[in-house]
mmCIF file of C-alpha atoms in Angstrom:
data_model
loop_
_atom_site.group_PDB
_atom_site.id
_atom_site.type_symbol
_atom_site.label_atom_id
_atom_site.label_comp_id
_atom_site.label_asym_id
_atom_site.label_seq_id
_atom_site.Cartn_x
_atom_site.Cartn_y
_atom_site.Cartn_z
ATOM 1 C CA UNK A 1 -48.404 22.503 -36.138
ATOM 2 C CA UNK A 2 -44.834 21.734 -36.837
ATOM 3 C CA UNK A 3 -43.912 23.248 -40.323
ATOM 4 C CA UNK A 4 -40.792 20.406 -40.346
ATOM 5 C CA UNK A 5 -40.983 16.494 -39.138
ATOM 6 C CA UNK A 6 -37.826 14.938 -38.955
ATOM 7 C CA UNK A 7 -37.915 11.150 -38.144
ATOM 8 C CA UNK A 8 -37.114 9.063 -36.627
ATOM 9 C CA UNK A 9 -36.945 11.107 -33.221
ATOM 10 C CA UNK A 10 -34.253 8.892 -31.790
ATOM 11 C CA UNK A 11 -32.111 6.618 -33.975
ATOM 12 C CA UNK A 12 -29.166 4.229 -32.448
ATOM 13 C CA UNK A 13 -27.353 1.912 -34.057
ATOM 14 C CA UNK A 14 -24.473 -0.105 -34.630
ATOM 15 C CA UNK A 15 -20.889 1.004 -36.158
ATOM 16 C CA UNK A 16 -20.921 0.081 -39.783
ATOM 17 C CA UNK A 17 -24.403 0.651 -40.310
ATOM 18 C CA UNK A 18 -26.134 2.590 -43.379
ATOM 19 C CA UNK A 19 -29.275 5.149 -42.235
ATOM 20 C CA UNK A 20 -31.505 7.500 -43.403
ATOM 21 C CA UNK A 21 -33.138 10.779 -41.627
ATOM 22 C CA UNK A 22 -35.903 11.935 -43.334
ATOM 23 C CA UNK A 23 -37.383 15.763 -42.948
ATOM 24 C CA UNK A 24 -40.797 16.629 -44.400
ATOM 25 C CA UNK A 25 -43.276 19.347 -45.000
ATOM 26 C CA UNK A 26 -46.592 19.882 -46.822
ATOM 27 C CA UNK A 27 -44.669 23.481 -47.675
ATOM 28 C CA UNK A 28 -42.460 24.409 -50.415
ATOM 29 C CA UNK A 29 -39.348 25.645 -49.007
ATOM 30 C CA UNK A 30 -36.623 27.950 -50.875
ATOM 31 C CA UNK A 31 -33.787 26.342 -49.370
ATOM 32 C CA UNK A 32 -33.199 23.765 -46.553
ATOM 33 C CA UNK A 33 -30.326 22.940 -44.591
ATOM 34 C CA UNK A 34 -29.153 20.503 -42.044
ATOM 35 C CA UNK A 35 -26.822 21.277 -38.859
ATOM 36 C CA UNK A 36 -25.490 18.389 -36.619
ATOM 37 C CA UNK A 37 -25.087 19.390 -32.659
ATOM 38 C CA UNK A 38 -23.213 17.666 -30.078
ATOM 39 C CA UNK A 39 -23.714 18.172 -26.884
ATOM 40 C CA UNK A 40 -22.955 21.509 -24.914
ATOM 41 C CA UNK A 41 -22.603 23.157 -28.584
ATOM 42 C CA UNK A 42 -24.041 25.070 -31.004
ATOM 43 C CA UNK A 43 -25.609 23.607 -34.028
ATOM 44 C CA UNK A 44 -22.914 23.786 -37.185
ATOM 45 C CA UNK A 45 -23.686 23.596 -40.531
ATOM 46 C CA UNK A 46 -23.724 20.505 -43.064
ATOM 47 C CA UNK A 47 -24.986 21.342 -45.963
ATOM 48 C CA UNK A 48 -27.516 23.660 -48.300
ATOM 49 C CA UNK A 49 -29.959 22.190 -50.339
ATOM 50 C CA UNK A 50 -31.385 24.746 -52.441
ATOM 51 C CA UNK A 51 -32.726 23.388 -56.135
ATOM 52 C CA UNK A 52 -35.494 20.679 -56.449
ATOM 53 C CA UNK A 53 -33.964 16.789 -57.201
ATOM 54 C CA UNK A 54 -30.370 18.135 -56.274
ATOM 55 C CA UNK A 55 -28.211 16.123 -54.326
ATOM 56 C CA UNK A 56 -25.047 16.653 -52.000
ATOM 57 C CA UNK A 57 -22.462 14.513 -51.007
ATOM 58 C CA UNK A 58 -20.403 15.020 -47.768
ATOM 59 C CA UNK A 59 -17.809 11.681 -47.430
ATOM 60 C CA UNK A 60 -19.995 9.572 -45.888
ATOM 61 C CA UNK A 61 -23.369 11.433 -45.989
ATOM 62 C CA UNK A 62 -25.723 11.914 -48.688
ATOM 63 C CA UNK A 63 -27.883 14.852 -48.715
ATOM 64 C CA UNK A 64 -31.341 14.784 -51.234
ATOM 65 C CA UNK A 65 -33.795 17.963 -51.697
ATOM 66 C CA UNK A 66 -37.087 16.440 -52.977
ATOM 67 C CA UNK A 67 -38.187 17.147 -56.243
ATOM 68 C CA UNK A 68 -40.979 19.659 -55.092
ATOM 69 C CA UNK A 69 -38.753 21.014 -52.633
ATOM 70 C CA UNK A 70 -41.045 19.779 -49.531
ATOM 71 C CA UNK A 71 -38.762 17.485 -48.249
ATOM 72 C CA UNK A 72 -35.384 16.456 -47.623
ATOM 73 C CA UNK A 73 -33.044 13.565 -46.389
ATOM 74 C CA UNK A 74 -29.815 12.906 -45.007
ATOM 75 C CA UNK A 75 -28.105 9.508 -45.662
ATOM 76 C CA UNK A 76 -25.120 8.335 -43.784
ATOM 77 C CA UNK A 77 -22.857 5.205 -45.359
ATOM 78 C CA UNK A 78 -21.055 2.573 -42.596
ATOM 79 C CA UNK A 79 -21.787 5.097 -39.413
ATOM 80 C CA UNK A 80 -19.394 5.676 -37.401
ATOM 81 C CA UNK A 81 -19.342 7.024 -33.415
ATOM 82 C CA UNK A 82 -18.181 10.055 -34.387
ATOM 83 C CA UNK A 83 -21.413 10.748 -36.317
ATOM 84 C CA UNK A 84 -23.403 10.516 -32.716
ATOM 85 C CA UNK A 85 -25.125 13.568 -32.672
ATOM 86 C CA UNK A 86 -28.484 15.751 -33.188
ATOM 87 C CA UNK A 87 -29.079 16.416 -36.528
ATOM 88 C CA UNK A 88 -31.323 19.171 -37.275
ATOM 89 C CA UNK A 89 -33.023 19.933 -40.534
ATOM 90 C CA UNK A 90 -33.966 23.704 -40.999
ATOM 91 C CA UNK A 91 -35.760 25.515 -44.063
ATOM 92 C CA UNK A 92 -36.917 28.731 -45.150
ATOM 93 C CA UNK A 93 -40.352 28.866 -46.761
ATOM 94 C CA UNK A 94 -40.583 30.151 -50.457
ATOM 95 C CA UNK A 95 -42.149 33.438 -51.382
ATOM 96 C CA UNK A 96 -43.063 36.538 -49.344
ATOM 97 C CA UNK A 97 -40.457 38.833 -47.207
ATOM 98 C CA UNK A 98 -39.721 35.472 -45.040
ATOM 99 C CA UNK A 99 -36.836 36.177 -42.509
ATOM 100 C CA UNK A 100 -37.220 33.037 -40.705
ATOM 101 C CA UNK A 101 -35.424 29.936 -40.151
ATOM 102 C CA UNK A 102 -37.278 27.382 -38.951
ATOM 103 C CA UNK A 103 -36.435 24.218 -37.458
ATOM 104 C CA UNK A 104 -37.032 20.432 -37.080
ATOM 105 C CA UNK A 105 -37.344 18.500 -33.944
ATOM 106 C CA UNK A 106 -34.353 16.978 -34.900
ATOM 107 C CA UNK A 107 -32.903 13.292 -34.782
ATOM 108 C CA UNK A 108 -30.579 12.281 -32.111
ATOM 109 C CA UNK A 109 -28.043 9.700 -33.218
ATOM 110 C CA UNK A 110 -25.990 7.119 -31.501
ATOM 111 C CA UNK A 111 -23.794 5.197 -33.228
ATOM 112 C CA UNK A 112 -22.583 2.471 -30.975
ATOM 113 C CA UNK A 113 -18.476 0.801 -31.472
ATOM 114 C CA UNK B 1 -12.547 36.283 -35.068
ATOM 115 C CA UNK B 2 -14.161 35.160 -32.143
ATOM 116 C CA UNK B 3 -17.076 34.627 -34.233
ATOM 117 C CA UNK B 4 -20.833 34.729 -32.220
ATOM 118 C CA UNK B 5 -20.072 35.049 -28.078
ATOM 119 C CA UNK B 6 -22.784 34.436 -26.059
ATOM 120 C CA UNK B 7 -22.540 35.496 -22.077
ATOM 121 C CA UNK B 8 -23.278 34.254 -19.338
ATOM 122 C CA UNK B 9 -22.773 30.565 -20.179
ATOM 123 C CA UNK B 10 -24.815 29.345 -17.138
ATOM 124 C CA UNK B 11 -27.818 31.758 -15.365
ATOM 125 C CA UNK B 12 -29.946 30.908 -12.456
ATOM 126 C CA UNK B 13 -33.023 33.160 -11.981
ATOM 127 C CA UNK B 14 -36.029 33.653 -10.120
ATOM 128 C CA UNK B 15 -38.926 34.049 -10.915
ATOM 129 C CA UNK B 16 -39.750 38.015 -11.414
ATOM 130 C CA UNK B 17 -36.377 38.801 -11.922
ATOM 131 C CA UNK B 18 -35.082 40.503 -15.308
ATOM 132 C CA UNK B 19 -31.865 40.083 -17.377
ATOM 133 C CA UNK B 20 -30.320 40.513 -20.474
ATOM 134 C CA UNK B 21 -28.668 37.799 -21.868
ATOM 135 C CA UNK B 22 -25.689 39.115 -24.425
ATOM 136 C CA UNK B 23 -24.994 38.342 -28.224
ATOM 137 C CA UNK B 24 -22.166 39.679 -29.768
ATOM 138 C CA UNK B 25 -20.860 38.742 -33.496
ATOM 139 C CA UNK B 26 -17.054 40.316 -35.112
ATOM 140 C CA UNK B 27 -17.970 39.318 -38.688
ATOM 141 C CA UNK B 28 -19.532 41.815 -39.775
ATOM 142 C CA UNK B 29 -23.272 39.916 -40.379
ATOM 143 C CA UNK B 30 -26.058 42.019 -41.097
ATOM 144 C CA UNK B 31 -28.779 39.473 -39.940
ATOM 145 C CA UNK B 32 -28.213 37.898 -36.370
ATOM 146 C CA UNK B 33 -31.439 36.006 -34.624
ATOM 147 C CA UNK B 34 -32.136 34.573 -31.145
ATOM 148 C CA UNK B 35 -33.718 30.564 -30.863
ATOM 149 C CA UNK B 36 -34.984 28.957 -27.638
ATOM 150 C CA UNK B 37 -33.962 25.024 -26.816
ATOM 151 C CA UNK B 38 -35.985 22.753 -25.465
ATOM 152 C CA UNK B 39 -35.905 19.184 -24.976
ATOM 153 C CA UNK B 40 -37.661 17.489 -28.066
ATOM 154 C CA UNK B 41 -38.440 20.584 -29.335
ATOM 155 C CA UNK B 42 -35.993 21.685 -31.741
ATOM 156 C CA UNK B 43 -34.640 25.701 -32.381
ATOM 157 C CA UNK B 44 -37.922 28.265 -32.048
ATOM 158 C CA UNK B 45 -37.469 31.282 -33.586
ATOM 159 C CA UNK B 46 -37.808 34.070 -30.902
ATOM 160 C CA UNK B 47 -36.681 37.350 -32.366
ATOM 161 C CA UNK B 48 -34.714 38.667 -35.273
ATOM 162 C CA UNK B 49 -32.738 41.100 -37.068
ATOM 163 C CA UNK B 50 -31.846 42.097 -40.783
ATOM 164 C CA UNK B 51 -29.728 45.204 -39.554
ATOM 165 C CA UNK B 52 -28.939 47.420 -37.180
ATOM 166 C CA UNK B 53 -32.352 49.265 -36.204
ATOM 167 C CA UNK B 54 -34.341 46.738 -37.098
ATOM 168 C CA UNK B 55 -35.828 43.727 -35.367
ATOM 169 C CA UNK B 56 -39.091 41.486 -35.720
ATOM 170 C CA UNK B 57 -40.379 38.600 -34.058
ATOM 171 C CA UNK B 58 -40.176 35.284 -34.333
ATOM 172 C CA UNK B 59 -42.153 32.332 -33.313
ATOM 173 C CA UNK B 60 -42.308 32.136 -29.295
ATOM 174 C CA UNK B 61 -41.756 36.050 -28.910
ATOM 175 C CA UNK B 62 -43.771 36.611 -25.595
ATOM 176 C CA UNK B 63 -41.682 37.395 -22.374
ATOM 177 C CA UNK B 64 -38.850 38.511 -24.549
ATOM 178 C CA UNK B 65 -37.496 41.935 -25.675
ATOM 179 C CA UNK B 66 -34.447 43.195 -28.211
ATOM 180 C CA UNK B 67 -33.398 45.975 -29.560
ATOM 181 C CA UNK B 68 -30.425 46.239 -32.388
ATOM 182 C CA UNK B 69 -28.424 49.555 -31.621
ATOM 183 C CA UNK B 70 -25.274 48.470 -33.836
ATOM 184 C CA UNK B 71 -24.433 45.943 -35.880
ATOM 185 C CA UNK B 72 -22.259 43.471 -33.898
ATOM 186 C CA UNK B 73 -24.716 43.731 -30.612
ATOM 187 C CA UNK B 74 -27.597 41.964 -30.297
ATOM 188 C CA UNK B 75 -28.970 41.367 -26.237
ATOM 189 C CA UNK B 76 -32.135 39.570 -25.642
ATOM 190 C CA UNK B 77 -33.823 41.373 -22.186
ATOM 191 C CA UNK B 78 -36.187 39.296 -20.401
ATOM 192 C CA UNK B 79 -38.174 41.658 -18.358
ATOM 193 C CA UNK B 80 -39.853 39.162 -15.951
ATOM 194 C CA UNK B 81 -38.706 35.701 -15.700
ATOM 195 C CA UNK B 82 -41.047 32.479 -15.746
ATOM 196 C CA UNK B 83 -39.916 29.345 -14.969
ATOM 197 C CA UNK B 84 -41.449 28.424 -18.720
ATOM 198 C CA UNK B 85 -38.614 30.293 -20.257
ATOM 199 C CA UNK B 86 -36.154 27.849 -18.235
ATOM 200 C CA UNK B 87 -33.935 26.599 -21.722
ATOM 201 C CA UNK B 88 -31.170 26.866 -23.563
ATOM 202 C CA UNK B 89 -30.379 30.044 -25.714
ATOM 203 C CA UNK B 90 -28.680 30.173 -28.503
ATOM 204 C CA UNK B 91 -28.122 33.298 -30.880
ATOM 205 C CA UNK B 92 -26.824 32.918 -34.280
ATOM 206 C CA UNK B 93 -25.846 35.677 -36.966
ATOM 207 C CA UNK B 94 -25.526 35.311 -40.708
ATOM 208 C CA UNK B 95 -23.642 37.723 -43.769
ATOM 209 C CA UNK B 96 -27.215 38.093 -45.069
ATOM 210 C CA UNK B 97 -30.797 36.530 -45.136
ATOM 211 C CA UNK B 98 -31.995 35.836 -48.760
ATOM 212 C CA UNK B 99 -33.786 32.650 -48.392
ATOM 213 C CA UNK B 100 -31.378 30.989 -50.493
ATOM 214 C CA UNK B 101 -29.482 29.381 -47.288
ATOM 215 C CA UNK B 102 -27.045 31.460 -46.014
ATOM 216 C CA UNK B 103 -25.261 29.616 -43.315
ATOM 217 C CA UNK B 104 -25.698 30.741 -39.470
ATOM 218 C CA UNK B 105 -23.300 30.758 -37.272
ATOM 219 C CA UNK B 106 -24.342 29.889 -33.772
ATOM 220 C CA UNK B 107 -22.853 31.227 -30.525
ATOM 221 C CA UNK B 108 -21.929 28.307 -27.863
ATOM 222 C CA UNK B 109 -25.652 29.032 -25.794
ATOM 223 C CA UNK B 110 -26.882 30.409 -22.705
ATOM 224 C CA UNK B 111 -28.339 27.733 -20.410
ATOM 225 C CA UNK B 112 -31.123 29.366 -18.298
ATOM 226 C CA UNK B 113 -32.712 28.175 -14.955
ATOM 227 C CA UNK B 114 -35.730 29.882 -13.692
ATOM 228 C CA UNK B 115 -36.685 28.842 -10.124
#
């Protein structure tokens, strides 16, 4: 059972284009975080979510932790190809001695020029 | 800093054979952590660390081994490779690990081949 689903799997679109990645869970998570990774690489941190309702802004992206901190999303404004990636969505689940980070599938953008 | 090295870049193995794939971190992180890579499968947890001494497992732990003898070392040992564990390794290391989203820092990965 996957603790995090990210969709959609496998996203391209066009240059200029708005999208959403959405990450979900039937958990409560004390903080979640999404990492983009491009090929060859390690993944690199975006952002930390880490309150219910809050919301992040990165330029063009928009991060959102749900209200009851199951879920997330990551929205990016006019796309560009530079924003081709994976983007990962990873959380850490609330209460207990929890030392683990666990991870999404992840979404693999293409944004197309 | 050179932040988290990973070596060898590129393995090929076969099966039966053992190795130790090396993590190594120069910022001083208390909590450093190993993840497997496989296609349309995300990061899985495989072992991890909260200090030197100590280590615990993760998710997919079987076929793997660590040990944590200081704090800037942290080697994964496979003691018989399978070509199941054929991925992409990737350690990662962070200051701390609260819960509250400390950021990890991943090394550049080990891609492994077992024949």
């Amino acid at each position: 059972t996957q603790l995090l689903e990210q969709s959609p799997q496998f996203l391209s679109i066009q240059e200029g284009e708005n999208l959403t990645v959405y990450c979900n869970s039937s958990s409560v998570f004390s903080s979640l975080q999404w990492y983009r990774q491009e090929p060859g690489e390690g993944p690199v941190l975006l952002v930390t979510v880490v309150t219910g309702g809050e919301v992040k802004k990165l330029k063009r992206l928009t991060f959102q932790f749900g209200d009851a901190r199951k879920d997330s999303s990551l929205h990016i404004t006019a796309a560009q190809p530079g924003d081709t990636g994976l983007y990962l969505c990873a959380g850490t689940l609330s209460g207990g001695s929890n030392y683990k980070l666990t991870f999404g599938k992840g979404t693999l953008l293409t944004v197309n020029p | 800093n050179a932040g988290v090295t990973q070596t060898p870049k590129f393995q090929v193995l076969k099966t039966g054979q053992s190795m130790t794939l090396q993590c190594a971190q120069d910022m001083n992180h208390e909590y450093m952590s190993w993840y497997r890579q496989d296609p349309g499968m995300g990061l899985r947890l495989i072992h991890y660390s909260v200090g030197a001494g100590i280590t615990d497992q993760g998710e997919v732990p079987n076929g793997y081994n660590v040990s944590r003898s200081t704090t800037e070392d942290f080697p994964l040992r496979l003691l018989s490779a399978a070509p199941s564990q054929t991925s992409v390794y990737f350690c990662a290391s962070s200051y701390a690990f609260t819960g509250g989203g400390e950021t990890q820092y991943f090394g550049p990965g080990t891609r492994l081949l077992v024949l």
